Coordinates of C-alpha atoms in Angstrom, one line a residue:
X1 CA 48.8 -51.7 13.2
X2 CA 47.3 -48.2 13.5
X3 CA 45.7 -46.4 10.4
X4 CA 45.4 -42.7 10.5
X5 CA 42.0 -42.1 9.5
X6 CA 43.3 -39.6 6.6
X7 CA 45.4 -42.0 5.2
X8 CA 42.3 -44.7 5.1
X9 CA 40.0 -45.5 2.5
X10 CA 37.6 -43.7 3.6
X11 CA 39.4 -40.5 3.3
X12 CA 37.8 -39.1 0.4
X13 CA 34.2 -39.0 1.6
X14 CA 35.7 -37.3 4.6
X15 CA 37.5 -34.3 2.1
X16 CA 34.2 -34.4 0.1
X17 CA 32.3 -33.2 2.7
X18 CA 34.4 -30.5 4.2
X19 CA 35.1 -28.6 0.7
X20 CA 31.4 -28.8 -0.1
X21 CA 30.7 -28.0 4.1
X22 CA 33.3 -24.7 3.2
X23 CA 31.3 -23.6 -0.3
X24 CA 28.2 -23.8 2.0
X25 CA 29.3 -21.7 5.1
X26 CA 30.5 -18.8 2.9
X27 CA 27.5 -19.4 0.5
X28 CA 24.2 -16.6 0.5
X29 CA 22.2 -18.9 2.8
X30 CA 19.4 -18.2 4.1
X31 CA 19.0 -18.3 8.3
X32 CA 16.8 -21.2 8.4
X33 CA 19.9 -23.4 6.1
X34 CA 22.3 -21.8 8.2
X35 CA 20.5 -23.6 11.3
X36 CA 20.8 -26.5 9.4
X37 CA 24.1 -26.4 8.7
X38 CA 24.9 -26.6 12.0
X39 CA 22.7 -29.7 12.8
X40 CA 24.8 -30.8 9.6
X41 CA 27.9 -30.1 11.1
X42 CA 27.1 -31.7 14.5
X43 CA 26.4 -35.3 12.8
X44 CA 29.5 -34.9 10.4
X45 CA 31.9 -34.6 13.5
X46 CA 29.9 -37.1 15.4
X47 CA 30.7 -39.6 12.1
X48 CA 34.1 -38.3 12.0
X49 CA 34.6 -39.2 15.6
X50 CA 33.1 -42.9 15.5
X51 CA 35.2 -43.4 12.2
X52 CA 38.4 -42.4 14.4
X53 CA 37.2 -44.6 17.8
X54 CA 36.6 -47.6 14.8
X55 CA 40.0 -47.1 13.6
X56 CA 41.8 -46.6 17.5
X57 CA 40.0 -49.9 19.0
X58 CA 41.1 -52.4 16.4
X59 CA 43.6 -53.4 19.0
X60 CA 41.2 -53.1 21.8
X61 CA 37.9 -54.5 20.7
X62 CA 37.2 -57.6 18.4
X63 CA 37.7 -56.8 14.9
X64 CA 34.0 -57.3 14.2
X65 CA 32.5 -54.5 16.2
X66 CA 35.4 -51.7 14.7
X67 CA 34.1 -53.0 11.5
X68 CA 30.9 -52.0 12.2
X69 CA 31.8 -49.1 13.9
X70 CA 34.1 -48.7 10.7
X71 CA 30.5 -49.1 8.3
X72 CA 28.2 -46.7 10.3
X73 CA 30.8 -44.0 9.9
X74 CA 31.2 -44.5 6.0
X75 CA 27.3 -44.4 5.8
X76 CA 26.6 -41.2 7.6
X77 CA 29.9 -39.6 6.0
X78 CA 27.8 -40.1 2.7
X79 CA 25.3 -39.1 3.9
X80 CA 26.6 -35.6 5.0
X81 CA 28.2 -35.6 1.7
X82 CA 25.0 -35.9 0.0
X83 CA 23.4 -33.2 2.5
X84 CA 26.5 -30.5 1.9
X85 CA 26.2 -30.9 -2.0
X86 CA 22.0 -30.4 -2.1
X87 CA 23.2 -27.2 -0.3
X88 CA 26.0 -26.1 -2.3
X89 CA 23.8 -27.2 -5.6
X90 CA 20.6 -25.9 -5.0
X91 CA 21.0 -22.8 -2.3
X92 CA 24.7 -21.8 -3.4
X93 CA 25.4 -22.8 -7.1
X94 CA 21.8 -22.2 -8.7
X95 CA 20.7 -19.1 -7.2
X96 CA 24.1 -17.4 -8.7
X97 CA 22.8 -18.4 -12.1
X98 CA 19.4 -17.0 -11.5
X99 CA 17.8 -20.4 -11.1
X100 CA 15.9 -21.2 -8.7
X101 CA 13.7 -24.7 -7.8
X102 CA 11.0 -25.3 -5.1
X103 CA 12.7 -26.0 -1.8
X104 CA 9.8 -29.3 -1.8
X105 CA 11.8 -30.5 -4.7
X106 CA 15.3 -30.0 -3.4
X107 CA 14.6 -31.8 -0.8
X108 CA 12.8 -34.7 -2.5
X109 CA 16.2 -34.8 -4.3
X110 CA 18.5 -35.3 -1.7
X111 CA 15.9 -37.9 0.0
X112 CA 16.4 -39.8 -3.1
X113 CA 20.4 -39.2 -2.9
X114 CA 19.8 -40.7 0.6
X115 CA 18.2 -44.2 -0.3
X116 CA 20.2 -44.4 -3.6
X117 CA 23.4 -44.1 -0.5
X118 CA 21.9 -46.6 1.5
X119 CA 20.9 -49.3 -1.4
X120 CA 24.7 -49.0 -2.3
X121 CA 26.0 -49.8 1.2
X122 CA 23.8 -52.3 1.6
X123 CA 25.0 -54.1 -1.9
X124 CA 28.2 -54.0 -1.0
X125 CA 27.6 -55.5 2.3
X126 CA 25.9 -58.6 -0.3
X127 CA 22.4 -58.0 1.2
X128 CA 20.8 -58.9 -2.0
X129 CA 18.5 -56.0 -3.5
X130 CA 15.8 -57.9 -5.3
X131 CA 14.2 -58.9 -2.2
X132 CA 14.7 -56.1 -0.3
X133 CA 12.8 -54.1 -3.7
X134 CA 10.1 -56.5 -2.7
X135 CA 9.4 -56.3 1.0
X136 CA 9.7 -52.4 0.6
X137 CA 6.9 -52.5 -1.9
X138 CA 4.3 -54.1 0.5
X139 CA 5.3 -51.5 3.2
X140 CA 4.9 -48.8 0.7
X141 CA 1.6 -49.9 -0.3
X142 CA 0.7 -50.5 3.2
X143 CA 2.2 -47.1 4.5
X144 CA 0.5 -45.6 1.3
X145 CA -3.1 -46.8 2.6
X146 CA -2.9 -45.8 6.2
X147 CA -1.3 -42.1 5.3
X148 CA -3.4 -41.1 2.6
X149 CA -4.0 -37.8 4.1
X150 CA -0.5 -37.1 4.6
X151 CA 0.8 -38.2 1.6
X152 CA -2.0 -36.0 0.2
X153 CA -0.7 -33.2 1.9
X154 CA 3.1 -33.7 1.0
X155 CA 2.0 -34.0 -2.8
X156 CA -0.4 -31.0 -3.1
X157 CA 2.9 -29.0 -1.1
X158 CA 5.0 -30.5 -4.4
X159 CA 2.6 -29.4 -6.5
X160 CA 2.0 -25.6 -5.0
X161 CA 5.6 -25.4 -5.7
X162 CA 5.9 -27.2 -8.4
X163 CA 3.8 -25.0 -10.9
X164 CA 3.8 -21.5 -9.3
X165 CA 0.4 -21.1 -8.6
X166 CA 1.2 -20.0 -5.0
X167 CA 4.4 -18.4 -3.8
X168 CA 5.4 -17.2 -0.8
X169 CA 4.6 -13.4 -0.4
X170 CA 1.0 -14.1 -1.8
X171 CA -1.7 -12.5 -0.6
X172 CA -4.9 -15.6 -0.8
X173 CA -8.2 -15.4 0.1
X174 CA -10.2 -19.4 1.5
X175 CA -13.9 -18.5 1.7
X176 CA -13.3 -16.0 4.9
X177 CA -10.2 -16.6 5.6
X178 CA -7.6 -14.4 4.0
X179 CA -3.7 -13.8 5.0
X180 CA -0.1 -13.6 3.3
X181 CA 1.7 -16.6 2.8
X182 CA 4.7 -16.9 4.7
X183 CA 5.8 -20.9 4.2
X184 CA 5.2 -23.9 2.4
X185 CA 5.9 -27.0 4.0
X186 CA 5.9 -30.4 3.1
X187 CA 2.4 -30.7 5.2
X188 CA 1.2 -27.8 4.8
X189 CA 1.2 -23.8 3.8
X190 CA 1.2 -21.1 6.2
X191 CA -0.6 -18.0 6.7
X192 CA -0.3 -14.8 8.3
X193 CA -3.6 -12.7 9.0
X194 CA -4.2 -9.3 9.1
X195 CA -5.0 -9.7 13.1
X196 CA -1.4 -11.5 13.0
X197 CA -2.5 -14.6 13.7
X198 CA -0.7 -18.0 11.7
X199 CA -3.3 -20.3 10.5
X200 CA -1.7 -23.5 9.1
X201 CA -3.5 -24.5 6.0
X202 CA -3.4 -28.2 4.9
X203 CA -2.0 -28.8 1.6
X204 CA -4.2 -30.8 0.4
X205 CA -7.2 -28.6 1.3
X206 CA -6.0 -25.8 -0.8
X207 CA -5.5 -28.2 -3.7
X208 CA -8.7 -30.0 -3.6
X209 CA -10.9 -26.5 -2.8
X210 CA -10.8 -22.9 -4.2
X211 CA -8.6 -20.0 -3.3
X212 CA -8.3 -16.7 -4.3
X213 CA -5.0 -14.7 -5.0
X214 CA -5.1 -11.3 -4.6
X215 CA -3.3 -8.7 -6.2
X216 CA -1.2 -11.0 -8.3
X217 CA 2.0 -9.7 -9.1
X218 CA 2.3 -11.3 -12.2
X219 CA -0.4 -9.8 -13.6
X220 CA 0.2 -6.7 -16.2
X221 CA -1.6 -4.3 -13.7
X222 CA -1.5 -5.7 -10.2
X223 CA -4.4 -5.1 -7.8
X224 CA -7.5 -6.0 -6.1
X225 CA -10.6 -4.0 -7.2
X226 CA -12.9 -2.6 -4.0
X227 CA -16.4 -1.3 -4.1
X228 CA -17.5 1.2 -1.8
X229 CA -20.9 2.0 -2.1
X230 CA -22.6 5.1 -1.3
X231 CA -26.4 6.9 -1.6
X232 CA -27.4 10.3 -2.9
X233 CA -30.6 11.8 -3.5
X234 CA -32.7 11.2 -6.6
X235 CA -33.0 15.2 -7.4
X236 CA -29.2 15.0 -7.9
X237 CA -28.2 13.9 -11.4
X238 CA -26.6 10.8 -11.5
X239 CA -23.8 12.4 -14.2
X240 CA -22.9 14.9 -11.9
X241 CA -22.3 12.7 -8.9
X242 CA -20.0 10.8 -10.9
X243 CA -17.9 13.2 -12.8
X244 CA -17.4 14.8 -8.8
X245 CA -16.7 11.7 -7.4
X246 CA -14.3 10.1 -10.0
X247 CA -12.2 13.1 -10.7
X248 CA -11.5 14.1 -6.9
X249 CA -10.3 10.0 -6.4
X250 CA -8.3 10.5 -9.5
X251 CA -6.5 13.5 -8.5
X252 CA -6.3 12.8 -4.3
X253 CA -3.0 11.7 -3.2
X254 CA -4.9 8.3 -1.8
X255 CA -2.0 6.2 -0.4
X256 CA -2.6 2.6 -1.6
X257 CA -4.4 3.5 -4.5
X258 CA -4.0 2.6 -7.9
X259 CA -4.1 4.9 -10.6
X260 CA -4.3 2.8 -13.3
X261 CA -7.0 1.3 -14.0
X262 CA -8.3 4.2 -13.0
X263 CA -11.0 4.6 -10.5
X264 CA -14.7 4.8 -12.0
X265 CA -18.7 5.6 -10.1
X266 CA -21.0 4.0 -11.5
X267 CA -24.7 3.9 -10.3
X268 CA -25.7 0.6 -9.4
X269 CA -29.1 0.7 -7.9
X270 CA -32.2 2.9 -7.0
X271 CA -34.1 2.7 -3.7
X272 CA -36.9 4.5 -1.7
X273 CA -35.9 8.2 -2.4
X274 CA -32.4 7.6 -3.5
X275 CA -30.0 6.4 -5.9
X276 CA -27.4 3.6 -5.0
X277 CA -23.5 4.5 -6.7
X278 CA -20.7 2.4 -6.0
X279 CA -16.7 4.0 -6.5
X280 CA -14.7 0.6 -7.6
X281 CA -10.9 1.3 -7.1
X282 CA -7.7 -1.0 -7.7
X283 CA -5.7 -1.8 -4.2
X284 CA -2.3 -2.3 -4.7
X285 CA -1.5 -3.9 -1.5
X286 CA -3.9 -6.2 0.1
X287 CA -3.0 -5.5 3.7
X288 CA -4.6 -2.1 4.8
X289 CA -7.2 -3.1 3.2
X290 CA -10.1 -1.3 5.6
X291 CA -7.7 2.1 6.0
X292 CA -7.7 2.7 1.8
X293 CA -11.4 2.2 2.3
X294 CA -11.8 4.3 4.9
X295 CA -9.3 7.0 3.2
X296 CA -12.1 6.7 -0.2
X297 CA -15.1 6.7 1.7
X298 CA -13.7 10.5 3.2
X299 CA -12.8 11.8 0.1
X300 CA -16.3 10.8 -1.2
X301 CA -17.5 12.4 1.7
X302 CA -15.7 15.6 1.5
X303 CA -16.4 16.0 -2.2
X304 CA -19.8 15.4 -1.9
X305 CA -20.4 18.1 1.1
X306 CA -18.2 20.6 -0.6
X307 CA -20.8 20.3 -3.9
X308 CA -23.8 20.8 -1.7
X309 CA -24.6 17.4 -1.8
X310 CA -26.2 15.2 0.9
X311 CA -26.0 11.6 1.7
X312 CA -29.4 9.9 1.1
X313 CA -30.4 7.9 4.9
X314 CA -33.5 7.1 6.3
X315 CA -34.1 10.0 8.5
X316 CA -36.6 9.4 11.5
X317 CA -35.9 12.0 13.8
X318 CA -39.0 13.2 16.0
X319 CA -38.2 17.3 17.6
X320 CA -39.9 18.8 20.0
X321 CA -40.9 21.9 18.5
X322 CA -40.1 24.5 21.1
X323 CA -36.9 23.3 22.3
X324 CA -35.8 21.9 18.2
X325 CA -36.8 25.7 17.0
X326 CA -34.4 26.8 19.8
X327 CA -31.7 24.3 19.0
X328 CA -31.9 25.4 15.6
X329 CA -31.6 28.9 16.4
X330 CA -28.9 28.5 18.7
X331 CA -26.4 26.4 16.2
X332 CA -27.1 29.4 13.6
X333 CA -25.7 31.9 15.7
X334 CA -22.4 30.1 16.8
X335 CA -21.9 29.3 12.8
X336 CA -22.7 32.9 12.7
X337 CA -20.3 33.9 14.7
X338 CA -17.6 31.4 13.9
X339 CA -17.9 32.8 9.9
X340 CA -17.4 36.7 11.0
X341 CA -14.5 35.5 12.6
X342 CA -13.1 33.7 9.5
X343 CA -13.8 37.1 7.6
X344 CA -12.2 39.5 10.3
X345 CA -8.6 37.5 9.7
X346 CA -9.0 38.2 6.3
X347 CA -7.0 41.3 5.2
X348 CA -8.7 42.3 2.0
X349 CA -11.8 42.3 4.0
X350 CA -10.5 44.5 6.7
X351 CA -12.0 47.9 5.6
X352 CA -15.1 46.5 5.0
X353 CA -18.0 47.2 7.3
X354 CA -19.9 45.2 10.2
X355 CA -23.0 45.3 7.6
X356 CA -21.0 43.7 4.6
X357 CA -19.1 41.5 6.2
X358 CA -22.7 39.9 8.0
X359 CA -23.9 39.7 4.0
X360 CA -20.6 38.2 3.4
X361 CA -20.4 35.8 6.1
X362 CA -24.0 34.6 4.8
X363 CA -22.6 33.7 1.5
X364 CA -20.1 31.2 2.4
X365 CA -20.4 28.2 1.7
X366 CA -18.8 25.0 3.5
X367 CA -15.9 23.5 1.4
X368 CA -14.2 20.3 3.8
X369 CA -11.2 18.5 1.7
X370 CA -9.8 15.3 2.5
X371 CA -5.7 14.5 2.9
X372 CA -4.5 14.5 -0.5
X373 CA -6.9 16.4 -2.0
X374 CA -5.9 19.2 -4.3
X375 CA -8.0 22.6 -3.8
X376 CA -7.3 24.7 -5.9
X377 CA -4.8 24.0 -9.6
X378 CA -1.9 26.1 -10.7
X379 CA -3.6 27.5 -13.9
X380 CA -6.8 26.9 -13.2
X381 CA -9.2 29.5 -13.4
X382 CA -11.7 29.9 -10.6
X383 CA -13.9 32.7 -9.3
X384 CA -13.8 32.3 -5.8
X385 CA -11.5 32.4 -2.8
X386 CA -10.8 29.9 0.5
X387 CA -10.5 30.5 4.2
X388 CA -8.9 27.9 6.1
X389 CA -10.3 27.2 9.1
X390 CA -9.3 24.2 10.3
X391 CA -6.2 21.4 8.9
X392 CA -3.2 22.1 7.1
X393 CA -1.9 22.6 3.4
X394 CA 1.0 22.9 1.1
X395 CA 1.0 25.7 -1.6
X396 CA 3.3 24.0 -4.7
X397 CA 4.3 26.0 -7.8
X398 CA 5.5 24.4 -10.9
X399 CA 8.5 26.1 -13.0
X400 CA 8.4 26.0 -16.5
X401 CA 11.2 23.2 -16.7
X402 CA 12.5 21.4 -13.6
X403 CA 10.4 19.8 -10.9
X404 CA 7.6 21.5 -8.5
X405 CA 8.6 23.7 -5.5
X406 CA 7.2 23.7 -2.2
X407 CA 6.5 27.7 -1.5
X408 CA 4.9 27.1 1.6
X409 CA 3.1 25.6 4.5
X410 CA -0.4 27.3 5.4
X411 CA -3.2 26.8 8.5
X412 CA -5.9 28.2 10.0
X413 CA -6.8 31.2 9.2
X414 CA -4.8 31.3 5.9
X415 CA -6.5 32.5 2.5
X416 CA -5.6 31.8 -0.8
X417 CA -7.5 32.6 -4.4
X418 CA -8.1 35.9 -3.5
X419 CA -6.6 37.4 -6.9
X420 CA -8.7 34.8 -9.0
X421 CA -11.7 36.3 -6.8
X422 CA -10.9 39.5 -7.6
X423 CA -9.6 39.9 -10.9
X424 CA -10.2 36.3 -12.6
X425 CA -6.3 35.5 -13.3
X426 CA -5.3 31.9 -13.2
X427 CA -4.2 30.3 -9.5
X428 CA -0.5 30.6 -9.2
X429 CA -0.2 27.3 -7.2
X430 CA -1.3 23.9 -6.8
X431 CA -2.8 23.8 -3.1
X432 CA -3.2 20.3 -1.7
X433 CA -4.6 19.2 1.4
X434 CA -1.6 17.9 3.9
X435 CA -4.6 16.6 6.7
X436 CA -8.3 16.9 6.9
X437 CA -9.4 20.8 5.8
X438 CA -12.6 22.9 6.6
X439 CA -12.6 25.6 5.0
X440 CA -15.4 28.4 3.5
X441 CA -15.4 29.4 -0.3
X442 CA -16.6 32.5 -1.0
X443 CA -17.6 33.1 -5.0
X444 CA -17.6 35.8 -7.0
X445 CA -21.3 36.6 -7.2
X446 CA -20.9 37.1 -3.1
X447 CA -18.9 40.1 -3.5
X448 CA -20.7 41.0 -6.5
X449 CA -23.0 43.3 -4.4
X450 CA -20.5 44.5 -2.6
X451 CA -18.3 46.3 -5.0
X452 CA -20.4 47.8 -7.1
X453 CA -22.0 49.5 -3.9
X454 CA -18.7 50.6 -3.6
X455 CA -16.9 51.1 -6.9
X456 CA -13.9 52.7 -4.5
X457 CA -13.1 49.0 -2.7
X458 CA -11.4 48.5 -6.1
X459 CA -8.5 51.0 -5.3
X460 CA -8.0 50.0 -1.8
X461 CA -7.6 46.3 -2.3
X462 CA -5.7 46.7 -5.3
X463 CA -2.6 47.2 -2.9
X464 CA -3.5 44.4 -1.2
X465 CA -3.5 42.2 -4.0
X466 CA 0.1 44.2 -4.9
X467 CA 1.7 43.1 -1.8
X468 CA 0.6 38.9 -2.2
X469 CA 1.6 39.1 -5.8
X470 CA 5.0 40.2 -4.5
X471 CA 5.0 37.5 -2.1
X472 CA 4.4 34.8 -5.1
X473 CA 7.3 36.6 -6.8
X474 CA 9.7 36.1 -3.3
X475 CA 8.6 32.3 -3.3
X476 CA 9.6 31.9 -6.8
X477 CA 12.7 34.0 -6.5
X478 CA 14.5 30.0 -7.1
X479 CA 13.8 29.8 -10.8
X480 CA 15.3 32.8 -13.0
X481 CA 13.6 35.6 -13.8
X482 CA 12.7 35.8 -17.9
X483 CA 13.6 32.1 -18.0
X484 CA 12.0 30.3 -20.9
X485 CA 9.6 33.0 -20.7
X486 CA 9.0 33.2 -17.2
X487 CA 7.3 36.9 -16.4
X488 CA 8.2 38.0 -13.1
X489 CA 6.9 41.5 -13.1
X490 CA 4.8 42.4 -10.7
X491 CA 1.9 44.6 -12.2
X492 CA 1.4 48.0 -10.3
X493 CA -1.3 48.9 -7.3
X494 CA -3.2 51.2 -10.4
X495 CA -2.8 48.5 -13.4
X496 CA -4.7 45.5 -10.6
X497 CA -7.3 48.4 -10.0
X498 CA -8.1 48.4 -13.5
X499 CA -8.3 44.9 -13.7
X500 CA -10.8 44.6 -10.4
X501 CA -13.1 47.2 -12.3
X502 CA -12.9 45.0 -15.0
X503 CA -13.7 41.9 -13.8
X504 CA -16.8 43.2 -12.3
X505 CA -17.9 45.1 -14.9
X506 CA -17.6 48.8 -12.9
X507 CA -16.1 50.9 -15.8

């Protein structure tokens, strides 16, 4: 007689595993499960299919062989059961509670599921189990000796995952080997290199040696401190090379860079004719690692040049004396010429003449800023002016309430702290360094001469001064004028006269 094979026994294995195969397939499963799925899927039909031949030949065949045919069904249907509910349970049901085991584990489960399946089927097929517990235990012992490496390896990969101590997204670091870990297998754990290269790590390696994890995100303040070391002259004091060098990295826009801890200078040696410092900074990603360095070392650079302040090196350089004297000579005129340029496309220095502007051009001094650095505070007050002559900036201005505005975009050629030169009032924006900047900075006392040689300059670059204060008042024209008590008069040409006099002492 013919059986429908859902109307047989074996029916409920075969429901089993297609409500469990549906909670799966509409599960959130990652891609690599949702490739084997399919594999999963593939052997369920295959079982499926030799379940129905088994049940179509009993009139064809001998009775034995659609028996068997019948048994190997029913043992790979449980096994797909088994396989469909580790899914559903530990990639479907779990994560939807917020719990989450070791994939390692999982599947040390199911295995287990598997051989419990097959003990079963075999005890009902009378195949008696305490001998069967006995010749298995000499092949595990034997298997045990000859694969002691890999059985190494599949334990440490239990026990990465087991206790948390590494986790996929980790940054690690094996004597000179250092990469992002990007799978844990049974055998062994992956890497990924800066260079992009995959280096397969044996488990067992990483739990019999040391490794380093960097930047370890569940640590209060995650990072990796850097050290990049630097020398300066011994006539510099050490306290001022320190309190330049660790408030420019604390106020640069330094991508990568953590503020907190924040970064410190310390001085860590002294040499022939120099001191040693070192700048120790938190990274907060591992990966550009050399760039953030490289990003610090130019801001050191930058601050340190803009101070007056050379890098100590050993400095063997033999000159011919003639042709060095001419060299010399030659490089003085073009930065000559290259300053007097910068003054000439400056406005309030237009009506000054050839002779003052050559004493002015000799009184700049080189100021280069880094990306991300800030140049000159809103608030601040400073005694000097900039000339751009190279890079570009942003000029922000705070409000009172509400968040910063960005006034404007400035290049070559633009100036900016000319009212705190001339009249000592605070900056009136926050200028930071958008690229690389060169610029000259021109103080106070380098004008000094100037103006009181000519008491009158006073009255002619007081409308000068007029006409950029009204500009700062057009920028801000956003926030309300009186506003928390915001004062957005503009002071006349006379009252900034008075104040120039003032500040340099004419009256």
């Amino acid at each position: 007689m013919l059986r429908i094979p859902f109307l047989s026994p074996e029916a409920p294995l075969a429901i089993i595993a297609v409500t469990l195969l549906l909670i799966v397939i509409f599960g959130p499963l990652k891609p690599m499960r949702r490739s084997l799925i399919n594999t999963s899927v593939f052997f369920f039909a295959c079982l499926l299919g030799d379940l129905l031949a088994g049940l179509l030949s009993g009139g064809v065949t001998s009775k034995a062989a659609a028996g068997w045919l019948r048994q190997l069904a029913v043992f790979g249907e449980g096994l797909a059961v088994i396989r469909f509910a580790g899914l559903a349970f530990f990639n479907v049901a779990l994560p939807r509670i917020n719990l989450r085991i070791s994939g390692i584990l999982a599947d040390i489960l199911v295995i287990i599921g598997y051989i419990g399946w097959g003990f079963f089927r075999l005890n009902l097929a009378g195949v008696e189990l305490s001998h069967l517990f006995a010749t298995s235990a000499i092949l595990t012992a034997v298997l045990a000796i000859s694969m002691q490496d890999t059985l190494g390896n599949l334990l440490g990969g239990l026990a990465l995952q087991m206790d948390n101590s590494l986790e996929i997204g980790d940054w690690i670091k094996i004597d000179d080997l250092s990469g992002q870990v990007t799978d844990i297998q049974w055998r062994f754990t992956a890497l990924l290199t800066r260079n992009g290269e995959k280096v397969v790590v044996p488990n067992s390696q990483l739990m019999k040696g040391r490794y380093y994890v960097l930047c370890d995100k569940h640590q209060p303040h995650p990072g990796w401190r850097r050290s990049i070391g630097f020398n300066v002259d011994l006539a510099v004091p050490p306290g001022q090379v320190i309190h330049l060098v660790e408030r420019d990295i604390a106020e640069a826009s330094i991508a990568n860079l953590a503020q907190q801890p924040a970064p410190n200078c310390v001085l860590m040696d002294f040499g022939p004719g120099y001191a040693h410092y070192a700048l120790r900074y938190w990274l907060i990603n591992p990966l550009p690692d050399d760039v953030t360095d490289s990003d610090v070392r130019v801001h050191i650079l930058a601050t340190l040049q803009r101070n007056g302040i050379r890098l100590a090196t050993d400095d063997h350089t033999i000159h011919l004396i003639e042709e060095g004297a001419k060299h010399r000579a030659e490089v003085e005129v073009r930065e000559m010429q290259r300053r007097l340029r910068a003054i000439n496309a400056v406005e309030l220095f237009a009506r000054l003449a050839d002779s003052e502007k050559q004493y002015l051009a000799q009184r700049l001094t080189k100021a280069p800023f880094a990306r991300g650095d800030i140049i000159t505070r809103q608030g601040a007050i400073a005694h000097w002016l900039y000339i751009m002559v190279s890079g570009e900036a942003e000029a922000w201005w705070q409000p009172p309430e509400g968040p910063r505005r960005l006034l404007e975009k400035r290049g070559p050629g633009s100036v900016f702290g000319e009212i705190g030169l001339m009249t000592g009032a605070p900056r009136r924006a926050t200028v930071i360094a958008s690229t690389d900047v060169e610029t000259y900075r021109l103080d106070k006392e380098g004008f000094q001469a100037i103006i009181e040689q000519r008491p009158e300059l006073a009255d002619s670059l007081s409308g000068i001064l007029e006409r950029r204060l009204q500009r700062f008042a057009e920028l801000e024209q956003g926030y309300s004028a009186g506003q928390n008590g915001l004062d957005q008069r503009i002071p006349g040409s006379a009252a900034i006269g008075r104040k120039i006099r003032e500040f340099f002492g004419l009256d």
